[in-house]
mmCIF file of C-alpha atoms in Angstrom:
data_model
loop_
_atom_site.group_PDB
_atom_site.id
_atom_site.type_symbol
_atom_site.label_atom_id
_atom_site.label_comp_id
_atom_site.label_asym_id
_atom_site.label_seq_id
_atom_site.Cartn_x
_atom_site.Cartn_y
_atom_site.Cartn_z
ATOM 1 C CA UNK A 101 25.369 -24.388 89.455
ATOM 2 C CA UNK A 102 26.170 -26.328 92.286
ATOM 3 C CA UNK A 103 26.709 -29.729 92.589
ATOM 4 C CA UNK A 104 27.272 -32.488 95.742
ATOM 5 C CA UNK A 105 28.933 -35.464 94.990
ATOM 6 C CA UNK A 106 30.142 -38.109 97.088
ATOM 7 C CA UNK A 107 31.818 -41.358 96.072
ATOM 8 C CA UNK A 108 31.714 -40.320 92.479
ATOM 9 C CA UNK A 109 28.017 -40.382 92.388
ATOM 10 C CA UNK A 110 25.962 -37.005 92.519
ATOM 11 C CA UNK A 111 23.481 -36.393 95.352
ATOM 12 C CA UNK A 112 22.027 -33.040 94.128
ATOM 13 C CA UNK A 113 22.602 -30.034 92.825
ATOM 14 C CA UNK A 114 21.479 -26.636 92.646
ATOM 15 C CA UNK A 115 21.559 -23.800 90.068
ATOM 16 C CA UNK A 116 20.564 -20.044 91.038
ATOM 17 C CA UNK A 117 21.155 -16.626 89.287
ATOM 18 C CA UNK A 118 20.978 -13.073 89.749
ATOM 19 C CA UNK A 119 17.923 -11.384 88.565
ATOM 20 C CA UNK A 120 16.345 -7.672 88.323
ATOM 21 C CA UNK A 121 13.780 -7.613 91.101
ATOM 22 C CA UNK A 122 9.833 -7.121 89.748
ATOM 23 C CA UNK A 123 9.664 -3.308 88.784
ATOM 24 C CA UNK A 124 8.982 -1.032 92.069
ATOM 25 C CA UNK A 125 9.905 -3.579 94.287
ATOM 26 C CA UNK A 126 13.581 -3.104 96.490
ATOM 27 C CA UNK A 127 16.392 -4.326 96.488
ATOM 28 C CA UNK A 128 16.234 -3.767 93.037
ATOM 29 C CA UNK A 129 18.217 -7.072 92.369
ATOM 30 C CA UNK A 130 17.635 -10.737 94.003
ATOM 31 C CA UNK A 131 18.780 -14.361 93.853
ATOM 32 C CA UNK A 132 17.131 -16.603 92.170
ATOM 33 C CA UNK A 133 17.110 -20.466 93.201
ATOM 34 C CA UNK A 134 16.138 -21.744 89.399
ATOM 35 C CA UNK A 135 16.351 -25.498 90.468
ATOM 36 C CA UNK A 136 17.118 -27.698 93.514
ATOM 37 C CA UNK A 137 17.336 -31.497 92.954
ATOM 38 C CA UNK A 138 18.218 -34.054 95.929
ATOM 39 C CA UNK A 139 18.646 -37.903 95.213
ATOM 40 C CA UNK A 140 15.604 -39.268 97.701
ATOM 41 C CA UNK A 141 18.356 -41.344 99.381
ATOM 42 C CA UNK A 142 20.350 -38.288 100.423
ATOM 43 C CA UNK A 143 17.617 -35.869 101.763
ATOM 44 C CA UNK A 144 18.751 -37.046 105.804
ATOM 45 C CA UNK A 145 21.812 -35.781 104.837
ATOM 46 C CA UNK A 146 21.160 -32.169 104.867
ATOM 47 C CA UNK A 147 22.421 -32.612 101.112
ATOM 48 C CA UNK A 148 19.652 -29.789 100.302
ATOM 49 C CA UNK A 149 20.227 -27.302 103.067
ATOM 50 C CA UNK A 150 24.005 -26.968 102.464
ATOM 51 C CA UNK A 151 23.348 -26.946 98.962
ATOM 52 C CA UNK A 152 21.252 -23.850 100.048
ATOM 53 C CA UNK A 153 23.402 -22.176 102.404
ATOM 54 C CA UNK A 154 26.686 -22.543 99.422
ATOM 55 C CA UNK A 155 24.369 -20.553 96.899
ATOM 56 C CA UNK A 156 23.322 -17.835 99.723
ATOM 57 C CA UNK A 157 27.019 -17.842 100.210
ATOM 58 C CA UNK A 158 27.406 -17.190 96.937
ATOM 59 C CA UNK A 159 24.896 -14.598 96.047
ATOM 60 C CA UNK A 160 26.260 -12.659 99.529
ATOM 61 C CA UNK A 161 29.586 -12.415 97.864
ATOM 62 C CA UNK A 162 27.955 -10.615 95.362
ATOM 63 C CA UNK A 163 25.958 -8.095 97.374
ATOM 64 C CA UNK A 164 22.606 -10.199 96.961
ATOM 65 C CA UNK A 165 20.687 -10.419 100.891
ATOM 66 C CA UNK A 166 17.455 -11.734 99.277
ATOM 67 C CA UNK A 167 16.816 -14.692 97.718
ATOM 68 C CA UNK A 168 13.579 -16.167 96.056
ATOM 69 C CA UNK A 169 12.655 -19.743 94.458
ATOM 70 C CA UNK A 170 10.381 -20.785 91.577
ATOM 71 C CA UNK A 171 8.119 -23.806 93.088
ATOM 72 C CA UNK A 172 5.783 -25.659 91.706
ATOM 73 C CA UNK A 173 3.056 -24.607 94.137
ATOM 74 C CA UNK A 174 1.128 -27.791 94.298
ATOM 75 C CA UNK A 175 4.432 -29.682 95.689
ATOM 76 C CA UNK A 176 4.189 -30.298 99.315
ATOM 77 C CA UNK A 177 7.334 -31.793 99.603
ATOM 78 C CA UNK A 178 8.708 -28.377 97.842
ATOM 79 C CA UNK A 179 6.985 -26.281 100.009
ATOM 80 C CA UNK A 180 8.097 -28.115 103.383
ATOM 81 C CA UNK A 181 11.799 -27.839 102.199
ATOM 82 C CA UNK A 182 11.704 -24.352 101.515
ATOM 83 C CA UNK A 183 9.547 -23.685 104.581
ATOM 84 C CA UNK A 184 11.458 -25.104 106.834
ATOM 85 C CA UNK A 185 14.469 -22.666 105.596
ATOM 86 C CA UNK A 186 12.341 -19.817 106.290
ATOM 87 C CA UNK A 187 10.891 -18.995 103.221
ATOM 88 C CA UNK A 188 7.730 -17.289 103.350
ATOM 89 C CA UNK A 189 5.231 -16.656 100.356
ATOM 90 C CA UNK A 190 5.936 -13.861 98.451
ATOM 91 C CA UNK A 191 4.535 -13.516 95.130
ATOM 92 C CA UNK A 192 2.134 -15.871 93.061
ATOM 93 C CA UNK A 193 2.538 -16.796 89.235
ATOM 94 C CA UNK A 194 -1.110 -17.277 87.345
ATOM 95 C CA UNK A 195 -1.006 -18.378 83.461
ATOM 96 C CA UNK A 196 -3.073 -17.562 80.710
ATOM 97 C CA UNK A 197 -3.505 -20.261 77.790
ATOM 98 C CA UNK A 198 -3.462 -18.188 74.939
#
């Protein structure tokens, strides 16, 4: 996890980990952004996007290139953060109710 602060008072954070890649798929291991959170009155700031670029850092350091994040994929204001990083769609999640 990775956290911004400034003044003592937190404007977002970010937590990622290292995961096996889906079986048959390469690289066989990628980064995973679990959770990105930005305080509404920081998002001019670029809090996000460096926020981003630390964890790449961070998953480069440890041989990880590619990097996917869990969205909720009704979110447009998800989708036009992570789109405007590059992100492209990659895989989709469907549930079952049991």
């Amino acid at each position: 996890m990775l956290a911004f602060e400034k003044e003592g008072r937190l404007l977002g954070y970010i937590v990622g980990q290292i995961e096996p890649a889906p079986p048959g798929l390469l690289p066989e291991w990628v980064g995973v952004v679990l959770e990105l959170n930005v305080d509404a009155h920081a998002r001019e700031n670029r809090v996000g996007r460096d926020l981003l670029i630390a964890l790449r850092e961070w998953f480069a350091g440890r041989g990880i290139r590619q990097v996917a994040a869990r969205i909720i994929g009704h979110s447009a204001v998800e989708q036009a953060f992570w789109r405007s990083q590059g992100s492209t769609d990659w895989m989709a999640w469907l549930w079952l109710k049991s």
